[in-house]
Coordinates of C-alpha atoms in Angstrom, one line a residue:
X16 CA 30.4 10.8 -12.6
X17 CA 29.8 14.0 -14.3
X18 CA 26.4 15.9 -15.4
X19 CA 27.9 15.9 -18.9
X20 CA 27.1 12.0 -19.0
X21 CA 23.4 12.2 -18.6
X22 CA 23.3 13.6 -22.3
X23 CA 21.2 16.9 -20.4
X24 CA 21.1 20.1 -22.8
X25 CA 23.3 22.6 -21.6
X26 CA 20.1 24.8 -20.6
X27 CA 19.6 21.7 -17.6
X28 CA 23.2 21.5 -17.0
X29 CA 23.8 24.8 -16.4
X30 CA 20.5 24.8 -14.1
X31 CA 21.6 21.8 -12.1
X32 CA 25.0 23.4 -11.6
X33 CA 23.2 26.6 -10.3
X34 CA 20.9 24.5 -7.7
X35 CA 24.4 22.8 -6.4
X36 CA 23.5 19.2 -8.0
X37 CA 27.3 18.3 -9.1
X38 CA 27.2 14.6 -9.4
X39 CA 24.4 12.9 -10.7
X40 CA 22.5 9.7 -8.4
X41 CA 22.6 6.3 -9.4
X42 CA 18.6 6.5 -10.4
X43 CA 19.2 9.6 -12.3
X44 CA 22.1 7.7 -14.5
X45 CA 20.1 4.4 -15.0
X46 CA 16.9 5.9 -15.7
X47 CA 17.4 9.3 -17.6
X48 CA 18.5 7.8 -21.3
X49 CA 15.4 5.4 -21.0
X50 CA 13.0 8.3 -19.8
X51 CA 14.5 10.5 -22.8
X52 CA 14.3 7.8 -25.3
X53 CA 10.5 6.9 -24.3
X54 CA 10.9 3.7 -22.9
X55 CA 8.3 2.7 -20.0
X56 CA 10.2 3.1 -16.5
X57 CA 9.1 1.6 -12.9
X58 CA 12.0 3.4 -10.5
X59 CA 12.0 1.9 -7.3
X60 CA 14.3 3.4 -4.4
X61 CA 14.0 4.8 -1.0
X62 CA 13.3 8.5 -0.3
X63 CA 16.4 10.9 -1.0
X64 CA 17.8 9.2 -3.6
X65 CA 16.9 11.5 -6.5
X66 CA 13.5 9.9 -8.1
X67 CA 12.1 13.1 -8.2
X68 CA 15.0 15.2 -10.0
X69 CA 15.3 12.0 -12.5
X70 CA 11.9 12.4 -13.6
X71 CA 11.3 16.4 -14.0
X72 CA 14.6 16.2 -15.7
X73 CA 13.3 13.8 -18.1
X74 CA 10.0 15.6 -18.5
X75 CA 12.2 18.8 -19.3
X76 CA 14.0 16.6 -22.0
X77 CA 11.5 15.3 -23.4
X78 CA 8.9 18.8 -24.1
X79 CA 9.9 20.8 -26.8
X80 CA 8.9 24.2 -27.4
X81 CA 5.3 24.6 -28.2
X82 CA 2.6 26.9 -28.8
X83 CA -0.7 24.6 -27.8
X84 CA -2.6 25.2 -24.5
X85 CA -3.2 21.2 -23.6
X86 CA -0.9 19.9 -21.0
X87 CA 1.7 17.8 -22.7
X88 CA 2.4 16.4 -18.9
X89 CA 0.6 14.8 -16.2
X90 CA 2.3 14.1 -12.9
X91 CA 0.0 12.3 -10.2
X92 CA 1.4 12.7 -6.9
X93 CA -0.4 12.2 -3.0
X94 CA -1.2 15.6 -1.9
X95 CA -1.0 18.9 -1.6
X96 CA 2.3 19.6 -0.2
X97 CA 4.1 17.4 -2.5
X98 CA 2.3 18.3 -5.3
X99 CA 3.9 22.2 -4.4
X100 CA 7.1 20.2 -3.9
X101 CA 7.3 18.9 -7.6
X102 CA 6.2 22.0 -9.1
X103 CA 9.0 23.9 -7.2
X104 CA 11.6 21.5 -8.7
X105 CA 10.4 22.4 -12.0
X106 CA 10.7 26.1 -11.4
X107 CA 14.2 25.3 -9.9
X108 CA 15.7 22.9 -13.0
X109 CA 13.4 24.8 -16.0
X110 CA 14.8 28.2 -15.4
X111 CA 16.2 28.9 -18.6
X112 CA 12.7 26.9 -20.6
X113 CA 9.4 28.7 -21.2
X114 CA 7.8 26.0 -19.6
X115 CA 4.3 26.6 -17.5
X116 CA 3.7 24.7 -14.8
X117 CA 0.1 24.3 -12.7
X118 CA -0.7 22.5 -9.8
X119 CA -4.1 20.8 -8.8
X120 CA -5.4 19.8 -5.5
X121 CA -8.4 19.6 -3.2
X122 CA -7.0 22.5 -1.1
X123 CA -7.1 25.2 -4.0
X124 CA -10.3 26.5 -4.9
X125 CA -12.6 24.8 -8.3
X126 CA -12.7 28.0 -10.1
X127 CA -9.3 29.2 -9.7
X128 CA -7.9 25.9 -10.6
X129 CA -10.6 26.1 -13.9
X130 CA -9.3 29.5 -15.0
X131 CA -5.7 28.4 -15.1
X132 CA -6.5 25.1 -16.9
X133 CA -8.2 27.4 -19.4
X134 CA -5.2 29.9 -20.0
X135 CA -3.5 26.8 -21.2
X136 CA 0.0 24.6 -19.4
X137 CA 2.1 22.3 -20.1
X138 CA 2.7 20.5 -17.6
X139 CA 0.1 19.5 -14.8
X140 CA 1.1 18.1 -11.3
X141 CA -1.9 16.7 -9.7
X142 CA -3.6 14.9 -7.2
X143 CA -5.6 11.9 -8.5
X144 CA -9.0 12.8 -7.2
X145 CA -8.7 16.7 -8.6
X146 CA -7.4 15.6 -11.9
X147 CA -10.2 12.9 -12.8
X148 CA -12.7 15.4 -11.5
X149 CA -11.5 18.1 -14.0
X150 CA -11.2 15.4 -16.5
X151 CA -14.9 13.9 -16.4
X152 CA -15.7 18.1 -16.6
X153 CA -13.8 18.4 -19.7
X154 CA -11.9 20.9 -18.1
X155 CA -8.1 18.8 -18.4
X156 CA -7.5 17.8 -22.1
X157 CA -5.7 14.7 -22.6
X158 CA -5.2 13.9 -25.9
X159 CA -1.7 15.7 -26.1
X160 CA -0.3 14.1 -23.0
X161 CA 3.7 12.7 -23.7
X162 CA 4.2 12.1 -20.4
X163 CA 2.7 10.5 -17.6
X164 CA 4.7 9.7 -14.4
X165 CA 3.0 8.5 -11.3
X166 CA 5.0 9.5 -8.4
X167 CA 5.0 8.0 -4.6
X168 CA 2.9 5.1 -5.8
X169 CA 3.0 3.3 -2.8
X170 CA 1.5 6.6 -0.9
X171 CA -1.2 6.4 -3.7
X172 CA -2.2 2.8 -3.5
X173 CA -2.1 3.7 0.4
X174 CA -4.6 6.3 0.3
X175 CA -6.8 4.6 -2.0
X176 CA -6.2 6.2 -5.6
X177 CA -6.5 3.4 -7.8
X178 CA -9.2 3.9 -9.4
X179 CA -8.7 7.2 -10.7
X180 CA -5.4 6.8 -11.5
X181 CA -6.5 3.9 -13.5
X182 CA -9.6 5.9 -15.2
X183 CA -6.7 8.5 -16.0
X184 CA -3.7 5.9 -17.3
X185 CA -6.5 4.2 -20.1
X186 CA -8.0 7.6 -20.9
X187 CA -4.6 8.9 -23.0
X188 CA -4.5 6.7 -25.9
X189 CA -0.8 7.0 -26.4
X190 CA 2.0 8.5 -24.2
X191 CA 5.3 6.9 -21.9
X192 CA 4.5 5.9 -18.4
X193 CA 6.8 6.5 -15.7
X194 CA 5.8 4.9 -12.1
X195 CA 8.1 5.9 -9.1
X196 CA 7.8 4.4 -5.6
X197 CA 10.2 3.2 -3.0
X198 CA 8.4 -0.5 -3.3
X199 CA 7.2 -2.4 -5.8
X200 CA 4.4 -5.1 -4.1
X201 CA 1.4 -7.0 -5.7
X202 CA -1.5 -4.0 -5.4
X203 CA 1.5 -1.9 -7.1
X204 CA 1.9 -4.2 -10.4
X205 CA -2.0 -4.7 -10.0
X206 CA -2.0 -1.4 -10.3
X207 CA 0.2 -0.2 -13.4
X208 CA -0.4 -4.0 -15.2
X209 CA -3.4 -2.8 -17.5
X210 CA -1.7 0.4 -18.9
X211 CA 2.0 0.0 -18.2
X212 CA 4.0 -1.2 -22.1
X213 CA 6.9 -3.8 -21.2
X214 CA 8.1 -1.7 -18.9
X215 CA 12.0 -1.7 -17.7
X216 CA 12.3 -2.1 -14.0
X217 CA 15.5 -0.5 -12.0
X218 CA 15.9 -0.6 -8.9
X219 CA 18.4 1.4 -6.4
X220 CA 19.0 0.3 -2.4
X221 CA 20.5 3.7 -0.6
X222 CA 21.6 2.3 3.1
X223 CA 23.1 4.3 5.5
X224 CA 26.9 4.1 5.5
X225 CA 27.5 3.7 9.0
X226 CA 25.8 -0.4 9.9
X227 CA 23.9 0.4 13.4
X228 CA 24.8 -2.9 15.9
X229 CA 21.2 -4.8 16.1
X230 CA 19.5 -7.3 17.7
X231 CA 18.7 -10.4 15.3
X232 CA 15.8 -9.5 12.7
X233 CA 13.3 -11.4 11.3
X234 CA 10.6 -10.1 8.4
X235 CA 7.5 -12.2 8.0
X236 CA 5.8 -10.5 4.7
X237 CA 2.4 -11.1 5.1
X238 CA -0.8 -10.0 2.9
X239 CA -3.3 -8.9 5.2
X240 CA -4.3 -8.8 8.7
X241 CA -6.1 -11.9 9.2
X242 CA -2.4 -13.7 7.9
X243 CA -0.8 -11.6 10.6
X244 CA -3.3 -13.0 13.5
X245 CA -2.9 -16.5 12.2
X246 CA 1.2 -16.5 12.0
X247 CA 0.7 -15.1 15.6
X248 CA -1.2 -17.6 17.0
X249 CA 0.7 -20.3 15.5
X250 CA 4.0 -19.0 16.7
X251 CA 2.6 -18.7 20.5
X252 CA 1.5 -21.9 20.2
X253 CA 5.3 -23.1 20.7
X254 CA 5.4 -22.0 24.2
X255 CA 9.5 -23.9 24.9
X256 CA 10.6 -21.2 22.1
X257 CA 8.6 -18.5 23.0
X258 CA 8.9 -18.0 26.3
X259 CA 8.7 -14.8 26.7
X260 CA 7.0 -12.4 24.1
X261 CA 6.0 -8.7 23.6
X262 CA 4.2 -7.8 20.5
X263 CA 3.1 -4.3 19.6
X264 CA 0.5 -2.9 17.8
X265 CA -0.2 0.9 17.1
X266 CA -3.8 1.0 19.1
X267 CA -5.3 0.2 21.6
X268 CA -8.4 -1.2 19.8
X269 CA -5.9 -3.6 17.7
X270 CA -4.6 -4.8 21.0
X271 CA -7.9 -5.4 22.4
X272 CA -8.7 -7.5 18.9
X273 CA -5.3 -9.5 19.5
X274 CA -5.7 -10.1 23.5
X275 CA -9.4 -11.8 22.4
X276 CA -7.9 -13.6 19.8
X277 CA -5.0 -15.1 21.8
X278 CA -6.8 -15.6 25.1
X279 CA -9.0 -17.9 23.5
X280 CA -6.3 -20.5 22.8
X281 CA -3.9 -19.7 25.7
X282 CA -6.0 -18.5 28.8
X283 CA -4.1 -17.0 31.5
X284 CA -0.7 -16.8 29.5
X285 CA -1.5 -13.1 27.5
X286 CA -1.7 -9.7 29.5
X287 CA -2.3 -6.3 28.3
X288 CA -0.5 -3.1 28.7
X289 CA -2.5 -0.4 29.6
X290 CA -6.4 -2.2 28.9
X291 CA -9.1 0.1 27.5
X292 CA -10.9 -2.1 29.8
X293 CA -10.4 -2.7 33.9
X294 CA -11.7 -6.5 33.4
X295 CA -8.6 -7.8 31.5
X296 CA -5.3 -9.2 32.8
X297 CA -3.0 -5.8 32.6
X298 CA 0.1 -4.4 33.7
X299 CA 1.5 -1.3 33.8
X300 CA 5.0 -2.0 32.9
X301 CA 7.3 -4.3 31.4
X302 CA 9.2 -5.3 34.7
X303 CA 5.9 -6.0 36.0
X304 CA 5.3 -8.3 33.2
X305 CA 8.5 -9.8 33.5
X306 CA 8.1 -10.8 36.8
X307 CA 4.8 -13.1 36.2
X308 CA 5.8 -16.6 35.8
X309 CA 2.8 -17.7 33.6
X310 CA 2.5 -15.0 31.4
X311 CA 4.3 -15.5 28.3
X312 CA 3.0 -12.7 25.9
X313 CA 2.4 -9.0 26.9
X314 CA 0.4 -6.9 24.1
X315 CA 1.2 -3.0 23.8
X316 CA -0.1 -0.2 21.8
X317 CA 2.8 1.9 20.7
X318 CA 0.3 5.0 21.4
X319 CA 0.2 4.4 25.1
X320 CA 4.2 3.1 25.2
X321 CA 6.3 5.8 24.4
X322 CA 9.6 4.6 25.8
X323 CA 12.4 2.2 23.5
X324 CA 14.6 1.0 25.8
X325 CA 13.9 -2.9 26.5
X326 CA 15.7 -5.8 27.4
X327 CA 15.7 -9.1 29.2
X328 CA 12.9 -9.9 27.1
X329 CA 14.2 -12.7 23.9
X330 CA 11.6 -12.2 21.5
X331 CA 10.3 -8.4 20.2
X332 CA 7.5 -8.6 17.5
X333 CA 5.8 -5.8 15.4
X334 CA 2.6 -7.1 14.9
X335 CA 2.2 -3.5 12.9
X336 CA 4.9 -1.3 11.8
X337 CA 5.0 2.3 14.4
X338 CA 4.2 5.3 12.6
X339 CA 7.6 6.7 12.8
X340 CA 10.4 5.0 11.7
X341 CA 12.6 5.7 14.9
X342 CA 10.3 3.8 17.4
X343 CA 11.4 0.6 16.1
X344 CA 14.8 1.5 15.1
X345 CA 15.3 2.1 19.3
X346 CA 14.5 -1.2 20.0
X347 CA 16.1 -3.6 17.6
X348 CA 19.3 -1.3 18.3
X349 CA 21.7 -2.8 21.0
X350 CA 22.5 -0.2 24.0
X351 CA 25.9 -0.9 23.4
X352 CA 28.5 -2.6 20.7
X353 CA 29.4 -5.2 23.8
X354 CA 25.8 -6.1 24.6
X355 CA 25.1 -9.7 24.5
X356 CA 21.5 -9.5 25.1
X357 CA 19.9 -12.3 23.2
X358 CA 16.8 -11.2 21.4
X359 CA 15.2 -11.8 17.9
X360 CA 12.9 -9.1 16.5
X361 CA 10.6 -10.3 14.8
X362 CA 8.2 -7.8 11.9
X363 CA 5.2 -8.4 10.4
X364 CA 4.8 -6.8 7.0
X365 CA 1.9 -6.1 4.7
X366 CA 2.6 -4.6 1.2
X367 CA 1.7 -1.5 2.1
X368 CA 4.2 -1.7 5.2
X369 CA 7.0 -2.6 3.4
X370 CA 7.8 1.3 2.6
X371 CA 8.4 1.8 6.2
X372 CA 10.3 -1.7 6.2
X373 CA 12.4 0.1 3.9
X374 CA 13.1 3.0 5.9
X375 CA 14.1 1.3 9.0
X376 CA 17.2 -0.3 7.0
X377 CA 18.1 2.7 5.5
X378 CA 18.6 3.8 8.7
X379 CA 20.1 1.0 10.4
X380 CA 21.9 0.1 7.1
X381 CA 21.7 -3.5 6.6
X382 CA 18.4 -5.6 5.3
X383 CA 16.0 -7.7 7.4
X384 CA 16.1 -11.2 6.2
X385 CA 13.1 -12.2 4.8
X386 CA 11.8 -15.6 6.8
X387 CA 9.2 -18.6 5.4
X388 CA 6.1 -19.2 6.6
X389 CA 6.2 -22.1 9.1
X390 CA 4.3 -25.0 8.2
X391 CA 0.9 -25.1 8.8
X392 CA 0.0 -21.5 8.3
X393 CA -3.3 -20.5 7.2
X394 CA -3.1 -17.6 4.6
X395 CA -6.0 -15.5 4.1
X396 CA -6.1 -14.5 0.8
X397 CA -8.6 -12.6 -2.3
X398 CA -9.2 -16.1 -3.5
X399 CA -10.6 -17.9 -0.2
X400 CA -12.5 -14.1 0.3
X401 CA -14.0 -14.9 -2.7
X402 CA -15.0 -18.8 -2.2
X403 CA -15.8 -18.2 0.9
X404 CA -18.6 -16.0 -0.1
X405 CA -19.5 -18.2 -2.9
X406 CA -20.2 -20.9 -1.1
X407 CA -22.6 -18.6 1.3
X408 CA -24.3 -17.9 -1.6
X409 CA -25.0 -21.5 -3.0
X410 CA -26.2 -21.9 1.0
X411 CA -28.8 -19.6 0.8
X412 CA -29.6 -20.1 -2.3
X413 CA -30.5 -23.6 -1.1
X414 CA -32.3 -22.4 1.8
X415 CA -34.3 -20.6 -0.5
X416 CA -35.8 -23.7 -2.4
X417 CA -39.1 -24.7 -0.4
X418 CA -39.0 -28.1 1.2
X419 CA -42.0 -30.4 -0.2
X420 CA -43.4 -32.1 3.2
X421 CA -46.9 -33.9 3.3
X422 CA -48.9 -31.1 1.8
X423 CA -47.4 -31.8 -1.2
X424 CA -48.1 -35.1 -3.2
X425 CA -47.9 -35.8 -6.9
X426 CA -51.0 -35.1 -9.2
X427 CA -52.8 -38.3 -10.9
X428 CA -52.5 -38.7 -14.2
X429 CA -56.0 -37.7 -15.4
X430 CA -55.6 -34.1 -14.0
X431 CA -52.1 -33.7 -14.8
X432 CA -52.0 -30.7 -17.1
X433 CA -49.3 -31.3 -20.4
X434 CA -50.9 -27.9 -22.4
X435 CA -52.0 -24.6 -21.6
X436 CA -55.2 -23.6 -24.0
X437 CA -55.8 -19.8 -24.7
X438 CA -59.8 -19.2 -23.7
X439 CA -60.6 -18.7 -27.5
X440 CA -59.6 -22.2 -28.0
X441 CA -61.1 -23.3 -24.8
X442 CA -64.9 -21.8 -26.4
X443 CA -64.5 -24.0 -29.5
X444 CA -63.7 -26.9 -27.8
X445 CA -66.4 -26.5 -25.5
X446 CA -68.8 -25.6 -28.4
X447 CA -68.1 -28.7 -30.4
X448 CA -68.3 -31.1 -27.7

């Protein structure tokens, strides 16, 4: 497909042309005629596949000339770098537009980012946390924001933005809402639900062309931590299946919390790799751990375990997903095409793991099938949270009320008190009497 059939002015074209973009993405084609049109967008697709070109060319689209100094833009993004990133695609696609671009973020300096807030933009790129704190100091003006596009959402909600973002979204009265990420989860459509106007979701899956030969996957999507420890337990219950288990976490401390956890309902059958502590069962390698008849599960913390190559072992979970994406791609990968190694990795997903979820099968090209809960499972969730402490409430609450024991007895009915007489009253009575 050509640029001509994104309906871009020639001014774009011409720019995208320049910067070597020939063909346009599949996000770009399904979400540019809604972003021009001002329709509500959620894009959801992996990193690379053109979310952020799809959006500034929008933006571009949608400003028309103007002489006002409010920004008619506001594009929150996670930090620093990427908020330099976004504002250098601007400069690269807006070449031939009088368009002024600024940037905000914690590592630029309060008064410099004041003065160019006050010699007028029009379009911001920001960090949540700067961009509320120039808000509430009536600093950034928002009543002539168009736009607002909320980019890497999934990094946001990661690094705790919410509530800024949220303070931000209701504070423009009117405007189109565009929400970018590379997942859409629960805290995400928490998230964007108060603000967001019947908004069209379009998604795009970008996997790798070449399919990478794997071991047999498995992807347990789980909501928090607590979940995690109680599908773990209840699959190493079933010790003729899993016979032979490692599971690896991304610290040490997390393998500590695991090892206590597991020991408790099968003594003698966990180990550790690498202990933070000498008075632990612990081995210092996986042959050693293979060779131990009793032991069925062997915890490591991928920051002590830097080599991928295992095998001989038939079951592989990711309690946590590794920090980079290639650690677990070199161990659900077979050594060769004519392996016939049987294992079954096995991942553990949150919603704010599912990003790097996504990764790993762009890189190896194919999904992981999503599994069910086995009966029985125990999911911790807001709700019990919430009852939970309710209910620890009405207990103290109760302990509270004193206890009537033999002290206490009931008054008799001559002194028992039905009206309370102010001391004026009391006189009169007293003087007629």
């Amino acid at each position: 497909m050509s640029l001509d059939k994104l309906k871009l002015s020639k001014q774009l074209v011409a720019a995208m042309t320049d910067a070597g973009y020939l063909t346009p993405k599949e996000i770009q084609t399904k979400t540019l005629s809604r972003i021009i049109g001002g329709q509500d967008i959620i894009g959801i697709g992996p990193e690379g596949c053109g979310k952020t070109t799809a959006y500034v060319l929008g933006v571009l689209m949608r400003l028309k000339y103007s002489t006002e100094d409010a920004p008619r833009a506001l594009i929150l993004v996670p930090d620093a770098e990427r908020v330099e990133a976004v504002i250098d695609q601007f400069k690269l696609l807006a070449k031939n537009k009088s368009v002024r671009v600024i940037g905000l973020h914690p590592q630029m300096g309060q008064e410099e980012q004041l003065d160019l807030l006050a010699e007028g933009c029009d379009i911001v790129v920001a960090t949540p946390d700067r961009a509320r704190s120039h808000y509430l100091k009536f600093a950034l003006n928002l009543n002539l924001i168009q736009v607002l596009v909320i980019d890497d959402a999934e990094l946001l909600i990661k690094k705790g933005f919410q509530l800024p973002i949220t303070e931000l979204a209701r504070s423009i009265t009117k405007c189109q809402r565009l929400v970018f990420s590379e997942v859409i989860h629960s805290k995400l459509e928490k998230l964007i639900e108060p603000f967001m106007n019947q908004p069209a979701l379009i998604e795009v899956n970008l996997l790798a062309e070449n399919k990478a030969e794997t071991h047999e996957q498995l992807l347990y999507h789980v909501p928090n931590f607590r979940t995690k420890q109680n599908l773990l337990n209840l699959l190493m219950s079933d010790d003729e299946i899993f016979t032979k288990v490692l599971v690896f976490v991304n610290t040490r401390y997390n393998a500590q919390v695991l090892y206590k956890s597991l020991n408790k309902r099968l003594p003698g059958e966990v180990v550790l790799y690498k202990p933070m502590f000498f008075d632990q069962l612990a081995v210092d390698s996986v042959e050693e751990f293979k060779e131990l008849p009793e032991t069925r599960i062997l915890i490591i913390a991928n920051e002590t375990y830097e080599s991928t190559d295992i095998h001989d072992v038939p079951f592989i979970i990711h309690f946590e997903l590794p920090l980079e994406k290639e650690t677990l791609v070199g161990r659900i990968v077979k050594r060769s095409e004519a392996s016939t190694e049987e294992i079954l990795a096995i991942t553990f997903a949150t919603d704010l793991e599912l990003s790097m979820v996504r990764k790993i099968e762009q890189s190896t090209g194919q999904k992981m099938p999503l599994a069910d809960f086995p009966p029985g499972l125990i999911i911790v969730g807001d709700r019990q949270k919430s009852e939970a402490s309710d209910s620890e409430e009405e207990e103290e609450e109760k302990d509270t009320t004193p206890t009537k024991g033999a002290a206490f007895h009931p008054k008799k009915e001559k002194n028992a008190k039905t009206t309370n007489y102010s001391s004026k009253v009391k006189a009169k009575m007293k003087y007629k009497k």
